[in-house]
Amino acid sequence: MDARTDRRPKGPGRPATAPPVARTALQLRQVATVARRHSRPDPDKNPLREGLRLERVPDPCAFVLFGATGDLAHRKVIPALYQLWRTNLLPAEFSLVAVARRPYTNESFAAEIRASLEKYSRVQPIDEAAWAEMAKRIVYHQLDFADDAAFDSLETRLDELDKECGTAGNRLFYLATQPSQVTEIIHQMGRVGLDHEMRGGGWRRLIVEKPFGRDFESARLLNHEVNKVFRESQVYRIDHYLGKETVRNLLVFRFGNGIFEPVWNRSYVDHVQITVGESIGVEGRGAFYEETGASRDILQNHLLQLMTLVAMEPPSSFHADALRDQKLAVLRAICIPTPDEIKHEIVRGQYGPGWVEGEPVPGYRQEPEVDPESETETFVAGRFTIDDWRWSGVPFYLRAGKRLPKRATEIAIQFKEVPLRLFRDSAGDPAPNVLAMRIQPDEGIMLRFAAKVPGLGLDVRAVNMDFAYDTSFVVDSPDAYETLILDALLGDASLFTRADEVEAAWSVVTPIINAWAEQPAPHFPDYAAGSWGPESADQLIERDGRRWRRI
Ligand code: BG6
């Protein structure tokens, strides 16, 4: 059967797909149907989009979603599936098998999904014709993770669905459950043989959500448990930052252009700043966050992953292992901070009450399910270095925090000063060049350079050259989960983290969290909600004669 041919009924709102083309995940992606905003030009008439190709559709398969009644499933995973379905990027022979503890029928669960889509789908209103077809493919399977019989019957049910829906024995298992349940579910899957690719002749893949472990040892143990059942090539560990459009564009920017690579090194780069700023607090996840903190929640994964993409050597191809080998090389070359460096070069903070976007907000210790004496950090910043030929001596300043003044994720490459400051006596001696990649919001790339102010004198100012996704391509970017789920369905693991990458990242972060656990309790809270973190974060970078960028 040719899985790349769309055989779904062509009803209203379901345009026919173009002939399939081979692709890798990192090629520019064109979705078949795009959201159009009022008052914007027709994206199909945009010359920047001419010649883009449509996607291939994954093999027939069952998408088995554990934790289907949870928040992640409803906010992210199911809306992403709906969006893929709506745009003809899922096969007609598809079933969504929702697995959770609570009792539902197929119909009552579908009704609940529909309500969530009304809230969380990025494209509204819901496409009735597409939804009617998708709803027919939703199957609810009640299951307690400790219940052997329920796993046995899940296996039988999936075999039946292969016959009823033509899903051909292909199964993508998605664990959107509590991290503590992952080992038990995988053990059960192994017992029943859900991982066996021979059975029924189809493929079997597993997506695991972060957090993947809580330190180096627990991550290693978890990898061991997962790999007892699934081969590493079947495992897709999600870090949703890797699915963000602008993060993928970083690779295109670096390796699709000839002019940047020659200056992308210690000879030209003074330092790099990477910020993951959030204006939100812990949003009802107080209990989770108490166990996690900013270093486990953002530094170990999102921040270090962004750092690897900035710092990695060009891969020989965009195939999963070629790319991940290069990322791993960076992670392994990051200098593990010594106790002294942890004291002086890594700072943590916690927000107190304050104002964010004009609204008063409580401090972290006043959030629900948070210990009023909590020592959990909601902010982390650090100076990291990479011991390799390209980056030796170039500091990477990373920071992440909750309840900062705004949501802003940015990578800034700060270049060195010119060797001779010829214009230092003119008004407005220009600052060094900066290349800033805005990951979110207002996705785009900005280059700052010096320009002469028009007039008879020789005044110089720094000006910005700006590329904005929104106005250039005139389409909405897919959500990271759409990208990543589609890639897993297509068997492309390049945007997923491999076991050794996860462990290497933990080996950088674990000494930090262990050292903090042994140090006296910090004087928390130490920054007001709505500020850019504690003073110690400014001191950290100012000691080196630099400043955080004003974002
Ligand atoms: C998640 C963290 O991984 O990323 C959350 O657990 C955080 O605490 C979120 O809010 C940020 O993601 P995004 O896509 O909104 O930047």
CSV table of C-alpha atoms in Angstrom, one decimal, residues 31-377:
chain,number,residue,atom,x,y,z
A,31,VAL,CA,1.1,22.9,4.9
A,32,ALA,CA,-1.7,22.2,2.5
A,33,THR,CA,-4.2,24.6,4.1
A,34,VAL,CA,-3.1,27.7,5.7
A,35,ALA,CA,-4.9,30.0,8.1
A,36,ARG,CA,-5.7,33.3,6.6
A,37,ARG,CA,-6.0,36.4,8.6
A,38,HIS,CA,-8.3,39.2,7.6
A,39,SER,CA,-6.7,42.2,6.0
A,40,ARG,CA,-3.6,40.2,5.1
A,41,PRO,CA,-2.5,39.5,1.5
A,42,ASP,CA,-3.3,36.0,0.2
A,43,PRO,CA,-0.4,33.9,1.3
A,44,ASP,CA,-0.6,31.8,-1.9
A,45,LYS,CA,0.2,34.9,-3.9
A,46,ASN,CA,3.3,35.7,-1.8
A,47,PRO,CA,6.4,35.3,-4.0
A,48,LEU,CA,8.3,34.0,-1.0
A,49,ARG,CA,6.0,31.0,-0.9
A,50,GLU,CA,6.2,30.2,-4.6
A,51,GLY,CA,7.4,26.7,-5.5
A,52,LEU,CA,7.0,25.3,-2.0
A,53,ARG,CA,6.0,21.7,-1.9
A,54,LEU,CA,3.3,19.9,-0.1
A,55,GLU,CA,4.0,17.3,2.6
A,56,ARG,CA,3.9,13.6,2.4
A,57,VAL,CA,1.3,11.9,4.5
A,58,PRO,CA,2.5,9.3,7.1
A,59,ASP,CA,1.8,5.6,7.0
A,60,PRO,CA,-1.6,4.4,8.2
A,61,CYS,CA,-1.4,4.1,12.0
A,62,ALA,CA,-3.0,4.1,15.5
A,63,PHE,CA,-2.0,7.0,17.7
A,64,VAL,CA,-2.2,5.7,21.2
A,65,LEU,CA,-2.3,8.5,23.7
A,66,PHE,CA,-1.7,7.7,27.4
A,67,GLY,CA,-2.9,10.4,29.7
A,68,ALA,CA,-5.5,11.4,27.2
A,69,THR,CA,-7.7,13.2,29.8
A,70,GLY,CA,-4.8,15.3,31.1
A,71,ASP,CA,-3.9,18.9,30.5
A,72,LEU,CA,-1.1,18.4,28.0
A,73,ALA,CA,-3.2,16.1,25.9
A,74,HIS,CA,-6.1,18.6,25.7
A,75,ARG,CA,-4.0,21.7,25.3
A,76,LYS,CA,-1.3,20.6,23.0
A,77,VAL,CA,-1.4,17.0,21.6
A,78,ILE,CA,-5.0,16.7,20.5
A,79,PRO,CA,-5.2,20.2,19.0
A,80,ALA,CA,-2.0,19.4,17.1
A,81,LEU,CA,-3.5,16.2,15.8
A,82,TYR,CA,-6.7,18.0,14.8
A,83,GLN,CA,-4.6,20.6,12.9
A,84,LEU,CA,-2.7,17.8,11.1
A,85,TRP,CA,-5.9,16.1,10.2
A,86,ARG,CA,-7.6,19.3,9.1
A,87,THR,CA,-4.7,20.0,6.7
A,88,ASN,CA,-4.6,16.5,5.2
A,89,LEU,CA,-1.4,15.6,6.9
A,90,LEU,CA,-2.7,12.4,8.6
A,91,PRO,CA,-3.6,9.3,6.7
A,92,ALA,CA,-7.3,8.3,6.2
A,93,GLU,CA,-6.4,5.0,7.9
A,94,PHE,CA,-5.9,6.6,11.3
A,95,SER,CA,-7.3,6.1,14.8
A,96,LEU,CA,-6.7,8.1,17.9
A,97,VAL,CA,-6.8,5.6,20.8
A,98,ALA,CA,-7.2,7.6,24.0
A,99,VAL,CA,-6.1,5.8,27.1
A,100,ALA,CA,-6.8,7.0,30.6
A,101,ARG,CA,-8.3,5.9,33.9
A,102,ARG,CA,-11.6,7.7,33.9
A,103,PRO,CA,-14.7,6.1,32.4
A,104,TYR,CA,-15.8,7.4,29.0
A,105,THR,CA,-17.4,6.1,25.9
A,106,ASN,CA,-15.9,6.8,22.5
A,107,GLU,CA,-18.7,9.4,22.0
A,108,SER,CA,-18.4,11.1,25.4
A,109,PHE,CA,-14.7,11.4,25.0
A,110,ALA,CA,-15.0,12.8,21.5
A,111,ALA,CA,-17.4,15.4,22.9
A,112,GLU,CA,-14.8,16.4,25.5
A,113,ILE,CA,-12.1,16.7,22.8
A,114,ARG,CA,-14.4,18.8,20.7
A,115,ALA,CA,-14.9,21.2,23.7
A,116,SER,CA,-11.1,21.4,24.2
A,117,LEU,CA,-10.6,22.2,20.5
A,118,GLU,CA,-13.0,25.1,20.8
A,119,LYS,CA,-10.7,26.4,23.5
A,120,TYR,CA,-7.2,25.4,22.3
A,121,SER,CA,-7.2,24.9,18.5
A,122,ARG,CA,-5.0,27.6,17.0
A,123,VAL,CA,-7.4,27.8,14.0
A,124,GLN,CA,-11.0,28.7,14.7
A,125,PRO,CA,-13.8,28.1,14.0
A,126,ILE,CA,-13.5,24.3,14.0
A,127,ASP,CA,-13.9,22.8,10.5
A,128,GLU,CA,-17.1,20.8,10.8
A,129,ALA,CA,-16.5,18.5,7.9
A,130,ALA,CA,-12.9,17.6,9.0
A,131,TRP,CA,-14.0,17.2,12.6
A,132,ALA,CA,-16.9,14.8,11.7
A,133,GLU,CA,-14.4,12.6,10.0
A,134,MET,CA,-11.8,12.8,12.8
A,135,ALA,CA,-14.5,12.1,15.5
A,136,LYS,CA,-15.2,8.8,13.8
A,137,ARG,CA,-11.6,7.7,14.4
A,138,ILE,CA,-11.6,8.4,18.2
A,139,VAL,CA,-11.6,5.3,20.4
A,140,TYR,CA,-11.5,5.5,24.2
A,141,HIS,CA,-9.8,2.7,26.2
A,142,GLN,CA,-10.2,2.8,29.9
A,143,LEU,CA,-7.1,1.6,31.6
A,144,ASP,CA,-5.4,1.7,35.0
A,145,PHE,CA,-1.6,1.5,34.6
A,146,ALA,CA,-1.3,-1.2,37.2
A,147,ASP,CA,-4.0,-3.4,35.6
A,148,ASP,CA,-2.4,-6.2,33.6
A,149,ALA,CA,-5.8,-7.3,32.1
A,150,ALA,CA,-6.5,-3.8,30.8
A,151,PHE,CA,-3.1,-3.8,28.9
A,152,ASP,CA,-3.8,-7.2,27.5
A,153,SER,CA,-7.2,-5.9,26.2
A,154,LEU,CA,-5.5,-2.8,24.8
A,155,GLU,CA,-3.3,-5.0,22.7
A,156,THR,CA,-6.3,-7.0,21.4
A,157,ARG,CA,-8.2,-3.7,20.7
A,158,LEU,CA,-5.3,-2.4,18.7
A,159,ASP,CA,-5.1,-5.6,16.6
A,160,GLU,CA,-8.9,-5.2,16.0
A,161,LEU,CA,-8.4,-1.6,14.9
A,162,ASP,CA,-5.8,-2.7,12.4
A,163,LYS,CA,-8.6,-4.7,10.7
A,164,GLU,CA,-11.4,-2.2,11.2
A,165,CYS,CA,-9.5,0.9,10.3
A,166,GLY,CA,-6.6,-0.4,8.2
A,167,THR,CA,-4.0,1.0,10.6
A,168,ALA,CA,-1.6,-1.7,9.4
A,169,GLY,CA,0.0,-2.6,12.7
A,170,ASN,CA,1.7,0.8,12.9
A,171,ARG,CA,1.5,2.4,16.3
A,172,LEU,CA,2.8,5.6,17.8
A,173,PHE,CA,2.5,5.5,21.6
A,174,TYR,CA,2.5,8.9,23.2
A,175,LEU,CA,3.1,9.2,27.0
A,176,ALA,CA,1.5,12.4,28.1
A,177,THR,CA,1.2,11.1,31.7
A,178,GLN,CA,2.9,12.0,35.0
A,179,PRO,CA,6.6,11.3,34.8
A,180,SER,CA,6.3,8.9,37.8
A,181,GLN,CA,4.0,6.7,35.7
A,182,VAL,CA,6.4,6.3,32.7
A,183,THR,CA,8.4,3.3,33.9
A,184,GLU,CA,5.3,1.3,34.9
A,185,ILE,CA,3.6,1.9,31.5
A,186,ILE,CA,6.7,1.0,29.6
A,187,HIS,CA,7.1,-2.2,31.7
A,188,GLN,CA,3.5,-3.1,30.9
A,189,MET,CA,4.0,-2.4,27.2
A,190,GLY,CA,7.0,-4.7,27.2
A,191,ARG,CA,5.1,-7.4,29.1
A,192,VAL,CA,2.3,-7.4,26.5
A,193,GLY,CA,4.7,-7.0,23.5
A,194,LEU,CA,3.4,-3.7,22.3
A,195,ASP,CA,6.9,-2.7,21.3
A,196,HIS,CA,7.3,-5.7,18.9
A,197,GLU,CA,7.7,-4.5,15.4
A,198,MET,CA,7.3,-8.1,14.1
A,199,ARG,CA,3.8,-8.4,15.4
A,200,GLY,CA,1.4,-7.5,12.6
A,201,GLY,CA,4.3,-6.3,10.5
A,202,GLY,CA,4.0,-2.6,11.4
A,203,TRP,CA,6.3,-0.1,13.1
A,204,ARG,CA,6.1,0.8,16.8
A,205,ARG,CA,7.3,4.1,18.2
A,206,LEU,CA,7.3,5.8,21.6
A,207,ILE,CA,7.1,9.5,22.3
A,208,VAL,CA,8.1,10.5,25.9
A,209,GLU,CA,7.5,13.9,27.3
A,210,LYS,CA,9.9,15.9,29.4
A,211,PRO,CA,10.9,16.0,32.3
A,212,PHE,CA,13.2,13.1,31.4
A,213,GLY,CA,14.6,12.3,34.8
A,214,ARG,CA,15.4,14.8,37.6
A,215,ASP,CA,19.1,14.4,37.6
A,216,PHE,CA,21.9,12.5,35.9
A,217,GLU,CA,21.3,9.2,37.7
A,218,SER,CA,17.5,9.1,37.4
A,219,ALA,CA,17.8,10.0,33.7
A,220,ARG,CA,20.2,7.2,33.2
A,221,LEU,CA,18.0,4.7,35.0
A,222,LEU,CA,15.0,5.9,33.0
A,223,ASN,CA,16.9,5.5,29.8
A,224,HIS,CA,17.8,2.0,30.9
A,225,GLU,CA,14.2,1.1,31.7
A,226,VAL,CA,13.0,2.5,28.3
A,227,ASN,CA,15.7,0.8,26.4
A,228,LYS,CA,14.9,-2.6,28.1
A,229,VAL,CA,11.7,-2.5,26.1
A,230,PHE,CA,12.2,-0.2,23.1
A,231,ARG,CA,15.2,0.1,20.9
A,232,GLU,CA,16.7,3.7,20.9
A,233,SER,CA,15.6,4.2,17.3
A,234,GLN,CA,12.0,3.7,18.4
A,235,VAL,CA,12.2,6.3,21.1
A,236,TYR,CA,11.3,10.0,20.5
A,237,ARG,CA,12.0,12.2,23.5
A,238,ILE,CA,10.2,15.5,23.1
A,239,ASP,CA,11.7,18.9,23.8
A,240,HIS,CA,9.1,21.1,22.3
A,241,TYR,CA,11.5,23.9,21.7
A,242,LEU,CA,13.1,21.9,18.9
A,243,GLY,CA,9.8,21.9,17.1
A,244,LYS,CA,9.5,25.7,17.1
A,245,GLU,CA,9.6,27.2,13.7
A,246,THR,CA,12.3,29.8,14.6
A,247,VAL,CA,14.5,27.2,16.3
A,248,ARG,CA,14.4,25.1,13.2
A,249,ASN,CA,15.2,28.3,11.2
A,250,LEU,CA,18.3,28.7,13.2
A,251,LEU,CA,19.7,25.7,11.4
A,252,VAL,CA,18.6,27.0,8.0
A,253,PHE,CA,20.1,30.4,8.9
A,254,ARG,CA,23.5,28.9,9.9
A,255,PHE,CA,23.8,26.2,7.3
A,256,GLY,CA,21.7,27.5,4.4
A,257,ASN,CA,23.7,30.7,4.1
A,258,GLY,CA,27.4,31.0,3.3
A,259,ILE,CA,28.2,34.3,4.8
A,260,PHE,CA,27.6,33.7,8.5
A,261,GLU,CA,29.5,30.5,9.1
A,262,PRO,CA,33.0,32.2,8.6
A,263,VAL,CA,32.3,34.6,11.5
A,264,TRP,CA,30.5,32.1,13.7
A,265,ASN,CA,33.4,31.4,16.1
A,266,ARG,CA,35.7,32.7,18.8
A,267,SER,CA,37.6,35.0,16.3
A,268,TYR,CA,34.5,37.2,15.8
A,269,VAL,CA,32.0,36.4,18.5
A,270,ASP,CA,32.4,38.2,21.8
A,271,HIS,CA,29.7,36.3,23.7
A,272,VAL,CA,26.3,34.8,23.2
A,273,GLN,CA,23.2,35.5,25.3
A,274,ILE,CA,20.2,33.1,25.4
A,275,THR,CA,17.1,34.2,27.2
A,276,VAL,CA,13.9,32.2,27.9
A,277,GLY,CA,11.7,34.8,29.6
A,278,GLU,CA,8.1,34.2,30.7
A,279,SER,CA,5.7,36.6,32.1
A,280,ILE,CA,3.4,33.9,33.4
A,281,GLY,CA,3.9,32.3,36.9
A,282,VAL,CA,3.4,28.6,37.6
A,283,GLU,CA,-0.2,28.6,36.3
A,284,GLY,CA,-1.7,26.0,38.6
A,285,ARG,CA,1.3,23.7,38.4
A,286,GLY,CA,2.7,24.7,41.8
A,287,ALA,CA,3.1,21.0,43.0
A,288,PHE,CA,5.0,20.1,39.8
A,289,TYR,CA,7.2,23.2,39.9
A,290,GLU,CA,8.1,22.8,43.5
A,291,GLU,CA,9.8,19.5,42.5
A,292,THR,CA,11.3,21.1,39.4
A,293,GLY,CA,12.4,24.7,39.5
A,294,ALA,CA,13.8,26.7,36.6
A,295,SER,CA,17.0,24.7,36.3
A,296,ARG,CA,15.3,21.4,35.7
A,297,ASP,CA,12.3,22.9,33.9
A,298,ILE,CA,14.1,25.1,31.4
A,299,LEU,CA,17.9,25.1,31.7
A,300,GLN,CA,18.5,21.3,31.4
A,301,ASN,CA,16.4,21.0,28.3
A,302,HIS,CA,15.2,24.1,26.4
A,303,LEU,CA,18.2,26.4,27.1
A,304,LEU,CA,20.9,23.8,26.6
A,305,GLN,CA,19.2,22.6,23.4
A,306,LEU,CA,19.2,26.1,22.0
A,307,MET,CA,22.9,26.4,23.0
A,308,THR,CA,23.8,23.3,21.1
A,309,LEU,CA,22.1,24.5,18.0
A,310,VAL,CA,24.0,27.8,18.1
A,311,ALA,CA,27.3,26.1,18.9
A,312,MET,CA,27.3,22.8,16.9
A,313,GLU,CA,29.5,22.1,14.0
A,314,PRO,CA,27.8,21.7,10.6
A,315,PRO,CA,26.3,18.1,10.4
A,316,SER,CA,27.1,16.1,7.3
A,317,SER,CA,23.3,15.8,6.7
A,318,PHE,CA,20.1,16.5,8.5
A,319,HIS,CA,19.5,12.8,9.2
A,320,ALA,CA,18.7,12.3,12.9
A,321,ASP,CA,22.0,10.8,14.0
A,322,ALA,CA,24.2,13.1,12.0
A,323,LEU,CA,22.5,16.1,13.6
A,324,ARG,CA,22.3,14.6,17.1
A,325,ASP,CA,26.0,13.5,17.1
A,326,GLN,CA,27.0,17.2,16.5
A,327,LYS,CA,24.7,18.4,19.3
A,328,LEU,CA,26.0,15.7,21.6
A,329,ALA,CA,29.6,16.9,20.9
A,330,VAL,CA,28.7,20.4,22.1
A,331,LEU,CA,26.9,19.1,25.3
A,332,ARG,CA,30.0,17.0,26.1
A,333,ALA,CA,32.3,20.0,25.5
A,334,ILE,CA,30.5,22.3,27.9
A,335,CYS,CA,32.7,22.8,30.9
A,336,ILE,CA,31.1,21.3,34.0
A,337,PRO,CA,31.0,24.1,36.5
A,338,THR,CA,33.3,23.6,39.5
A,339,PRO,CA,31.9,24.4,43.0
A,340,ASP,CA,33.6,27.7,42.9
A,341,GLU,CA,32.1,28.5,39.5
A,342,ILE,CA,28.7,27.5,40.7
A,343,LYS,CA,29.0,30.0,43.5
A,344,HIS,CA,30.0,32.9,41.3
A,345,GLU,CA,28.8,32.2,37.8
A,346,ILE,CA,25.4,30.5,38.3
A,347,VAL,CA,22.6,32.4,40.1
A,348,ARG,CA,19.1,31.4,41.1
A,349,GLY,CA,16.2,33.6,42.1
A,350,GLN,CA,12.6,33.4,43.2
A,351,TYR,CA,9.9,36.0,42.5
A,352,GLY,CA,8.0,37.8,45.1
A,353,PRO,CA,4.7,39.8,44.6
A,354,GLY,CA,4.8,42.5,41.9
A,355,TRP,CA,3.2,43.8,38.8
A,356,VAL,CA,3.2,42.1,35.4
A,357,GLU,CA,1.7,43.7,32.3
A,358,GLY,CA,-0.2,46.2,34.5
A,359,GLU,CA,-1.7,43.6,36.8
A,360,PRO,CA,-0.7,42.9,40.5
A,361,VAL,CA,0.4,39.3,40.9
A,362,PRO,CA,1.3,37.2,43.9
A,363,GLY,CA,4.7,35.9,44.8
A,364,TYR,CA,5.8,32.4,44.1
A,365,ARG,CA,5.4,31.4,47.8
A,366,GLN,CA,1.8,32.6,47.7
A,367,GLU,CA,0.9,30.4,44.6
A,368,PRO,CA,-1.4,27.4,45.2
A,369,GLU,CA,0.4,24.1,46.2
A,370,VAL,CA,3.6,26.0,46.9
A,371,ASP,CA,5.3,25.8,50.3
A,372,PRO,CA,5.2,29.3,51.9
A,373,GLU,CA,8.9,28.7,52.8
A,374,SER,CA,9.8,27.3,49.4
A,375,GLU,CA,13.4,27.4,48.3
A,376,THR,CA,12.6,26.5,44.7
A,377,GLU,CA,14.1,28.8,42.1
